[in-house]
PDB file of C-alpha atoms in Angstrom:
ATOM      1  CA  MET A   1     -23.891  -7.011 -11.700  1.00 47.00           C
ATOM      2  CA  ALA A   2     -20.354  -7.521 -10.388  1.00 52.00           C
ATOM      3  CA  GLN A   3     -18.206  -5.092 -11.940  1.00 54.00           C
ATOM      4  CA  SER A   4     -14.822  -4.229 -11.782  1.00 54.00           C
ATOM      5  CA  CYS A   5     -12.664  -1.839 -13.108  1.00 52.00           C
ATOM      6  CA  SER A   6      -9.184  -1.740 -11.673  1.00 51.00           C
ATOM      7  CA  CYS A   7      -5.033  -1.521 -12.840  1.00 51.00           C
ATOM      8  CA  PRO A   8      -3.251  -4.395 -12.825  1.00 47.00           C
ATOM      9  CA  ILE A   9      -2.002  -5.231  -9.521  1.00 47.00           C
ATOM     10  CA  SER A  10       0.982  -7.005  -8.477  1.00 52.00           C
ATOM     11  CA  ARG A  11       3.895  -7.583  -5.527  1.00 51.00           C
ATOM     12  CA  ARG A  12       6.428  -6.675  -7.716  1.00 57.00           C
ATOM     13  CA  ARG A  13       4.490  -3.420  -9.118  1.00 54.00           C
ATOM     14  CA  PHE A  14       3.029  -2.117  -6.172  1.00 59.00           C
ATOM     15  CA  LEU A  15       6.140  -2.101  -4.353  1.00 60.00           C
ATOM     16  CA  GLY A  16       8.419  -0.903  -7.583  1.00 58.00           C
ATOM     17  CA  LEU A  17       5.627   1.908  -7.119  1.00 56.00           C
ATOM     18  CA  ALA A  18       6.205   2.092  -3.054  1.00 61.00           C
ATOM     19  CA  GLY A  19      10.079   2.412  -3.117  1.00 52.00           C
ATOM     20  CA  GLY A  20       9.838   5.229  -5.695  1.00 40.00           C
ATOM     21  CA  THR A  21      13.759   5.789  -5.634  1.00 35.00           C
ATOM     22  CA  ALA A  22      16.599   5.360  -8.340  1.00 35.00           C
ATOM     23  CA  ALA A  23      17.265   2.231  -5.585  1.00 36.00           C
ATOM     24  CA  CYS A  24      14.320   0.437  -7.032  1.00 37.00           C
ATOM     25  CA  CYS A  25      15.409   1.008 -10.595  1.00 38.00           C
ATOM     26  CA  ALA A  26      19.249  -0.500  -9.620  1.00 38.00           C
ATOM     27  CA  LEU A  27      17.526  -3.626  -7.875  1.00 38.00           C
ATOM     28  CA  LEU A  28      14.111  -4.588 -10.487  1.00 42.00           C
ATOM     29  CA  PRO A  29      16.520  -7.000 -12.768  1.00 45.00           C
ATOM     30  CA  LEU A  30      16.865  -8.869  -9.085  1.00 43.00           C
ATOM     31  CA  ALA A  31      13.396  -8.744  -9.042  1.00 43.00           C
ATOM     32  CA  GLU A  32      12.085  -9.836 -12.231  1.00 47.00           C
ATOM     33  CA  SER A  33      14.124 -12.935 -12.107  1.00 47.00           C
ATOM     34  CA  VAL A  34      13.137 -13.792  -8.110  1.00 43.00           C
ATOM     35  CA  LEU A  35       9.534 -13.226  -9.189  1.00 46.00           C
ATOM     36  CA  ALA A  36       9.337 -15.072 -12.634  1.00 52.00           C
ATOM     37  CA  ALA A  37      10.748 -18.153 -10.795  1.00 51.00           C
ATOM     38  CA  GLU A  38       8.833 -21.684  -9.957  1.00 54.00           C
ATOM     39  CA  PRO A  39       6.734 -20.616  -6.334  1.00 51.00           C
ATOM     40  CA  VAL A  40       8.105 -23.633  -4.766  1.00 49.00           C
ATOM     41  CA  SER A  41      11.043 -22.041  -5.110  1.00 49.00           C
ATOM     42  CA  ARG A  42      11.041 -18.946  -3.769  1.00 52.00           C
ATOM     43  CA  THR A  43      12.322 -18.083   0.392  1.00 59.00           C
ATOM     44  CA  LYS A  44       8.170 -16.983   1.609  1.00 65.00           C
ATOM     45  CA  ILE A  45       8.627 -13.900   4.500  1.00 65.00           C
ATOM     46  CA  PHE A  46       5.937 -13.476   6.728  1.00 72.00           C
ATOM     47  CA  ALA A  47       5.876 -10.277   8.976  1.00 78.00           C
ATOM     48  CA  LYS A  48       6.450 -10.772  12.481  1.00 85.00           C
ATOM     49  CA  SER A  49       3.929  -8.259  13.109  1.00 91.00           C
ATOM     50  CA  LYS A  50       0.684  -6.744  12.051  1.00 95.00           C
ATOM     51  CA  ALA A  51       1.011  -3.865   8.817  1.00 96.00           C
ATOM     52  CA  LYS A  52      -0.408  -0.739  10.120  1.00 97.00           C
ATOM     53  CA  VAL A  53      -2.718   1.350   8.102  1.00 98.00           C
ATOM     54  CA  ALA A  54      -4.741   4.428   7.575  1.00 98.00           C
ATOM     55  CA  LEU A  55      -7.623   3.895   6.107  1.00 98.00           C
ATOM     56  CA  VAL A  56      -9.854   6.717   5.152  1.00 98.00           C
ATOM     57  CA  PHE A  57     -12.993   7.718   4.027  1.00 98.00           C
ATOM     58  CA  THR A  58     -13.106  10.654   1.477  1.00 98.00           C
ATOM     59  CA  HIS A  59     -16.621  12.200   1.050  1.00 97.00           C
ATOM     60  CA  ARG A  60     -18.288  16.074   1.001  1.00 96.00           C
ATOM     61  CA  PRO A  61     -20.751  16.687   4.215  1.00 94.00           C
ATOM     62  CA  LYS A  62     -23.646  14.674   4.281  1.00 89.00           C
ATOM     63  CA  GLY A  63     -26.534  17.477   3.757  1.00 89.00           C
ATOM     64  CA  GLN A  64     -24.543  19.255   0.522  1.00 90.00           C
ATOM     65  CA  PRO A  65     -25.324  18.462  -2.839  1.00 89.00           C
ATOM     66  CA  THR A  66     -23.149  16.304  -4.993  1.00 90.00           C
ATOM     67  CA  TRP A  67     -23.002  12.533  -5.714  1.00 86.00           C
ATOM     68  CA  PRO A  68     -24.447  10.384  -4.891  1.00 89.00           C
ATOM     69  CA  THR A  69     -27.264  12.500  -3.264  1.00 90.00           C
ATOM     70  CA  VAL A  70     -28.384  15.071  -0.970  1.00 89.00           C
ATOM     71  CA  ASP A  71     -28.865  13.085   2.062  1.00 90.00           C
ATOM     72  CA  TYR A  72     -26.560  10.017   1.127  1.00 93.00           C
ATOM     73  CA  ASP A  73     -25.714   8.205   4.611  1.00 95.00           C
ATOM     74  CA  TYR A  74     -21.819   8.205   4.703  1.00 96.00           C
ATOM     75  CA  ASP A  75     -21.504   6.713   8.006  1.00 97.00           C
ATOM     76  CA  ALA A  76     -23.238   4.037   7.423  1.00 97.00           C
ATOM     77  CA  ARG A  77     -21.631   3.192   4.422  1.00 97.00           C
ATOM     78  CA  ALA A  78     -18.263   3.556   5.875  1.00 98.00           C
ATOM     79  CA  LYS A  79     -18.919   1.564   8.526  1.00 98.00           C
ATOM     80  CA  GLU A  80     -20.649  -1.578   6.216  1.00 98.00           C
ATOM     81  CA  LEU A  81     -16.774  -1.455   4.230  1.00 98.00           C
ATOM     82  CA  THR A  82     -14.818  -0.945   7.497  1.00 98.00           C
ATOM     83  CA  ALA A  83     -16.549  -4.478   8.812  1.00 98.00           C
ATOM     84  CA  ARG A  84     -15.730  -6.015   5.167  1.00 98.00           C
ATOM     85  CA  LEU A  85     -12.296  -4.853   4.691  1.00 98.00           C
ATOM     86  CA  ALA A  86     -11.080  -5.671   8.001  1.00 98.00           C
ATOM     87  CA  GLU A  87     -12.790  -9.642   8.240  1.00 98.00           C
ATOM     88  CA  ALA A  88     -10.699 -10.172   4.187  1.00 98.00           C
ATOM     89  CA  CYS A  89      -7.256  -8.323   5.468  1.00 97.00           C
ATOM     90  CA  PRO A  90      -6.969 -10.491   9.316  1.00 96.00           C
ATOM     91  CA  ASN A  91      -2.991  -9.596   9.218  1.00 95.00           C
ATOM     92  CA  ILE A  92      -3.750  -5.540   8.711  1.00 97.00           C
ATOM     93  CA  GLU A  93      -4.256  -3.303  11.831  1.00 98.00           C
ATOM     94  CA  PHE A  94      -6.810  -0.290  10.918  1.00 98.00           C
ATOM     95  CA  THR A  95      -7.384   2.804  12.147  1.00 98.00           C
ATOM     96  CA  VAL A  96     -10.373   4.540  10.647  1.00 98.00           C
ATOM     97  CA  HIS A  97     -10.350   8.329   9.547  1.00 98.00           C
ATOM     98  CA  THR A  98     -12.907  10.567   7.259  1.00 98.00           C
ATOM     99  CA  ALA A  99     -11.450  13.541   4.749  1.00 98.00           C
ATOM    100  CA  VAL A 100     -14.305  16.001   3.796  1.00 97.00           C
ATOM    101  CA  ASP A 101     -11.719  18.670   2.521  1.00 97.00           C
ATOM    102  CA  THR A 102      -7.818  18.594   2.192  1.00 98.00           C
ATOM    103  CA  GLY A 103      -7.395  20.051   5.159  1.00 98.00           C
ATOM    104  CA  GLN A 104      -8.377  17.238   6.877  1.00 98.00           C
ATOM    105  CA  ALA A 105      -6.810  15.137   4.507  1.00 98.00           C
ATOM    106  CA  GLY A 106      -3.307  16.976   5.671  1.00 98.00           C
ATOM    107  CA  GLU A 107      -3.979  16.519   9.402  1.00 98.00           C
ATOM    108  CA  ILE A 108      -4.138  12.830   8.870  1.00 98.00           C
ATOM    109  CA  VAL A 109      -1.190  12.709   7.140  1.00 98.00           C
ATOM    110  CA  LYS A 110       0.741  14.689   9.981  1.00 98.00           C
ATOM    111  CA  ALA A 111      -0.408  12.785  12.775  1.00 98.00           C
ATOM    112  CA  LEU A 112       0.091   9.329  11.162  1.00 98.00           C
ATOM    113  CA  PRO A 113       3.974   9.379   9.987  1.00 96.00           C
ATOM    114  CA  ASP A 114       4.524   5.593  11.320  1.00 95.00           C
ATOM    115  CA  VAL A 115       1.837   3.686   8.812  1.00 97.00           C
ATOM    116  CA  ASP A 116       2.924   1.963   6.480  1.00 96.00           C
ATOM    117  CA  GLY A 117       0.374   3.047   4.058  1.00 97.00           C
ATOM    118  CA  PHE A 118      -3.105   4.664   4.001  1.00 98.00           C
ATOM    119  CA  ALA A 119      -5.829   3.096   2.256  1.00 98.00           C
ATOM    120  CA  VAL A 120      -8.499   6.080   1.108  1.00 98.00           C
ATOM    121  CA  TRP A 121     -11.673   4.948   0.237  1.00 98.00           C
ATOM    122  CA  CYS A 122     -13.295   7.767  -2.315  1.00 97.00           C
ATOM    123  CA  ILE A 123     -17.078   6.746  -0.948  1.00 97.00           C
ATOM    124  CA  GLY A 124     -17.735  10.609  -2.147  1.00 96.00           C
ATOM    125  CA  ILE A 125     -15.922  13.096  -4.440  1.00 95.00           C
ATOM    126  CA  TRP A 126     -14.900  16.992  -4.836  1.00 95.00           C
ATOM    127  CA  THR A 127     -12.561  16.657  -1.730  1.00 97.00           C
ATOM    128  CA  GLY A 128      -9.695  17.131  -2.997  1.00 97.00           C
ATOM    129  CA  ALA A 129      -8.282  15.043  -0.771  1.00 98.00           C
ATOM    130  CA  PRO A 130      -7.196  11.958  -2.403  1.00 97.00           C
ATOM    131  CA  ASN A 131      -4.657  14.343  -4.139  1.00 97.00           C
ATOM    132  CA  VAL A 132      -3.190  14.737  -0.931  1.00 98.00           C
ATOM    133  CA  PHE A 133      -2.944  11.300   0.685  1.00 98.00           C
ATOM    134  CA  SER A 134      -1.155  10.380  -3.232  1.00 97.00           C
ATOM    135  CA  HIS A 135       1.882  13.038  -2.547  1.00 97.00           C
ATOM    136  CA  SER A 136       2.024  11.701   1.286  1.00 97.00           C
ATOM    137  CA  GLY A 137       5.083   9.893   0.481  1.00 94.00           C
ATOM    138  CA  LYS A 138       3.428   6.830   1.555  1.00 95.00           C
ATOM    139  CA  PRO A 139       2.022   3.850   0.022  1.00 95.00           C
ATOM    140  CA  VAL A 140      -1.331   4.477  -1.057  1.00 97.00           C
ATOM    141  CA  VAL A 141      -4.098   2.011  -1.753  1.00 97.00           C
ATOM    142  CA  MET A 142      -6.781   4.115  -3.910  1.00 97.00           C
ATOM    143  CA  LEU A 143     -10.503   2.478  -3.709  1.00 98.00           C
ATOM    144  CA  ASP A 144     -13.443   3.588  -5.592  1.00 96.00           C
ATOM    145  CA  ASP A 145     -16.622   2.449  -4.509  1.00 95.00           C
ATOM    146  CA  LEU A 146     -18.037   2.226  -7.318  1.00 90.00           C
ATOM    147  CA  TYR A 147     -20.379   4.677  -9.009  1.00 89.00           C
ATOM    148  CA  ALA A 148     -19.815   7.043  -5.400  1.00 92.00           C
ATOM    149  CA  GLY A 149     -16.351   7.991  -6.217  1.00 93.00           C
ATOM    150  CA  SER A 150     -15.682   6.975  -9.297  1.00 93.00           C
ATOM    151  CA  GLY A 151     -15.215  10.766 -10.579  1.00 92.00           C
ATOM    152  CA  GLU A 152     -12.765  12.236  -8.415  1.00 94.00           C
ATOM    153  CA  LEU A 153     -10.654   8.714  -8.387  1.00 94.00           C
ATOM    154  CA  LEU A 154     -10.431   9.173 -11.823  1.00 93.00           C
ATOM    155  CA  VAL A 155      -9.108  12.811 -11.859  1.00 93.00           C
ATOM    156  CA  SER A 156      -6.584  11.648  -9.244  1.00 93.00           C
ATOM    157  CA  GLN A 157      -4.983   9.821 -11.192  1.00 93.00           C
ATOM    158  CA  ALA A 158      -3.651  11.681 -13.659  1.00 92.00           C
ATOM    159  CA  ALA A 159      -1.476  13.438 -11.303  1.00 93.00           C
ATOM    160  CA  VAL A 160      -0.525   9.731 -10.143  1.00 94.00           C
ATOM    161  CA  ARG A 161       0.749   8.977 -13.491  1.00 93.00           C
ATOM    162  CA  LYS A 162       2.803  12.028 -14.472  1.00 94.00           C
ATOM    163  CA  GLU A 163       4.570  12.164 -10.953  1.00 95.00           C
ATOM    164  CA  ASN A 164       4.942   7.855 -10.711  1.00 93.00           C
ATOM    165  CA  LEU A 165       3.648   8.721  -7.319  1.00 94.00           C
ATOM    166  CA  PRO A 166       3.817   5.109  -4.796  1.00 93.00           C
ATOM    167  CA  VAL A 167      -0.389   4.972  -6.055  1.00 96.00           C
ATOM    168  CA  VAL A 168      -2.768   1.644  -7.275  1.00 95.00           C
ATOM    169  CA  ALA A 169      -6.113   2.406  -7.801  1.00 95.00           C
ATOM    170  CA  VAL A 170      -9.213  -0.340  -7.523  1.00 96.00           C
ATOM    171  CA  SER A 171     -12.586   0.425  -8.885  1.00 93.00           C
ATOM    172  CA  SER A 172     -15.137  -2.591  -8.252  1.00 93.00           C
ATOM    173  CA  SER A 173     -18.136  -3.809  -6.383  1.00 91.00           C
ATOM    174  CA  GLN A 174     -16.277  -6.794  -4.966  1.00 94.00           C
ATOM    175  CA  ILE A 175     -14.977  -6.638  -1.877  1.00 96.00           C
ATOM    176  CA  LYS A 176     -11.887  -9.271  -2.338  1.00 96.00           C
ATOM    177  CA  ASP A 177     -10.694  -6.886  -5.357  1.00 96.00           C
ATOM    178  CA  MET A 178     -10.402  -3.979  -2.566  1.00 97.00           C
ATOM    179  CA  ALA A 179      -8.615  -6.744   0.034  1.00 97.00           C
ATOM    180  CA  GLU A 180      -6.322  -7.944  -2.676  1.00 96.00           C
ATOM    181  CA  ALA A 181      -4.604  -4.492  -3.235  1.00 96.00           C
ATOM    182  CA  VAL A 182      -5.302  -3.593   0.843  1.00 97.00           C
ATOM    183  CA  ASN A 183      -3.652  -6.953   1.810  1.00 96.00           C
ATOM    184  CA  LEU A 184       0.228  -6.283   0.233  1.00 94.00           C
ATOM    185  CA  PHE A 185       0.566  -3.617   2.693  1.00 96.00           C
ATOM    186  CA  THR A 186       1.395  -6.823   4.663  1.00 94.00           C
ATOM    187  CA  VAL A 187       4.066  -7.582   2.258  1.00 91.00           C
ATOM    188  CA  ILE A 188       5.286  -3.768   2.453  1.00 91.00           C
ATOM    189  CA  ARG A 189       5.829  -5.006   6.500  1.00 93.00           C
ATOM    190  CA  ALA A 190       7.052  -8.029   6.018  1.00 92.00           C
ATOM    191  CA  MET A 191      10.215  -6.545   3.783  1.00 89.00           C
ATOM    192  CA  LYS A 192      10.581  -3.416   6.372  1.00 89.00           C
ATOM    193  CA  GLU A 193      10.772  -6.899   9.327  1.00 90.00           C
ATOM    194  CA  SER A 194      13.091  -8.224   6.721  1.00 89.00           C
ATOM    195  CA  ARG A 195      16.898  -9.015   7.404  1.00 90.00           C
ATOM    196  CA  ILE A 196      18.811 -10.729   4.577  1.00 90.00           C
ATOM    197  CA  LEU A 197      22.369 -11.990   4.871  1.00 92.00           C
ATOM    198  CA  VAL A 198      24.344 -11.493   2.543  1.00 92.00           C
ATOM    199  CA  ILE A 199      28.292 -13.192   1.935  1.00 93.00           C
ATOM    200  CA  CYS A 200      30.241 -11.509  -0.020  1.00 92.00           C
ATOM    201  CA  ASP A 201      34.059 -10.263   0.061  1.00 93.00           C
ATOM    202  CA  ARG A 202      32.771  -6.464  -0.545  1.00 92.00           C
ATOM    203  CA  ASP A 203      31.902  -3.876   0.414  1.00 93.00           C
ATOM    204  CA  LEU A 204      27.861  -3.810   0.827  1.00 91.00           C
ATOM    205  CA  ALA A 205      26.958  -0.578   2.198  1.00 92.00           C
ATOM    206  CA  ALA A 206      26.284   1.487  -1.006  1.00 92.00           C
ATOM    207  CA  LEU A 207      23.726  -2.046  -1.488  1.00 89.00           C
ATOM    208  CA  ALA A 208      22.672  -2.110   1.753  1.00 91.00           C
ATOM    209  CA  ASP A 209      21.811   1.704   1.743  1.00 92.00           C
ATOM    210  CA  SER A 210      19.724   1.357  -1.626  1.00 89.00           C
ATOM    211  CA  VAL A 211      17.925  -2.153  -0.567  1.00 87.00           C
ATOM    212  CA  ALA A 212      16.875  -0.437   3.119  1.00 88.00           C
ATOM    213  CA  SER A 213      15.750   2.967   1.308  1.00 85.00           C
ATOM    214  CA  THR A 214      13.480   0.895  -1.108  1.00 81.00           C
ATOM    215  CA  TYR A 215      12.236  -2.391   0.604  1.00 82.00           C
ATOM    216  CA  GLY A 216      12.922  -1.833   4.641  1.00 86.00           C
ATOM    217  CA  ALA A 217      14.717  -4.413   4.478  1.00 89.00           C
ATOM    218  CA  THR A 218      18.115  -4.943   6.695  1.00 92.00           C
ATOM    219  CA  ILE A 219      21.222  -6.026   4.665  1.00 93.00           C
ATOM    220  CA  VAL A 220      23.517  -8.490   7.222  1.00 93.00           C
ATOM    221  CA  PRO A 221      26.875  -9.286   5.423  1.00 93.00           C
ATOM    222  CA  MET A 222      29.403 -11.356   6.061  1.00 93.00           C
ATOM    223  CA  ASP A 223      33.061 -12.440   4.406  1.00 93.00           C
ATOM    224  CA  SER A 224      33.854 -15.547   3.096  1.00 93.00           C
ATOM    225  CA  LYS A 225      36.341 -15.792   6.298  1.00 92.00           C
ATOM    226  CA  GLU A 226      33.835 -15.125   9.067  1.00 93.00           C
ATOM    227  CA  LEU A 227      31.503 -17.546   7.032  1.00 92.00           C
ATOM    228  CA  ALA A 228      34.667 -20.185   6.980  1.00 92.00           C
ATOM    229  CA  ASP A 229      35.162 -19.595  10.680  1.00 92.00           C
ATOM    230  CA  TYR A 230      31.434 -20.646  11.476  1.00 89.00           C
ATOM    231  CA  TYR A 231      32.010 -23.767   9.197  1.00 88.00           C
ATOM    232  CA  ASP A 232      34.901 -24.470  11.484  1.00 89.00           C
ATOM    233  CA  LYS A 233      32.956 -24.241  15.219  1.00 83.00           C
TER     234      LYS A 233
END
């Protein structure tokens, strides 16, 4: 029987976590009002390119006495899960990696400064790797291969909650639950590629910096005189 245990995830929550800055707090009232509106009144945004996500499977080396079993075929499980997730996330470009300890996790983080975030799939336990990705500074979706990686995922969430890290976690036997969370990286990519025209007769430099650092979007300022000039042409 399918089972699921996940934290509540929404675009607002994930982007808020991903921002993780004081600027985010200043912008939350605006986000709340926009997301509370009826869907038909919202302006849809679409990414111009696929989100770039590092899909990392964490587990101890095969042959070590750990969970799930000493001879568990991690490679086969990772291959199966990769295929299913890629099919459910067509707008994401995945690069697949494996981390069996904190050293490998650190190397992956350093080698991939330009990814939109990490999808870390715990298919084994006690690698220490999830904690490294949680502190990477990138948005992270932590996935639990139900019962295989549950212990370490649960332990890693203590630091996430205490330090308010940009990490959300999902534990489920349903691939759709995993995909729902991972597909939010497309929202981050779309925001990074967005340009927002703001008509205002005051300096927007501080606001523009806040929006850029929190959401990645670019504010394009225009004063009323410039707008009037366009209208008169």
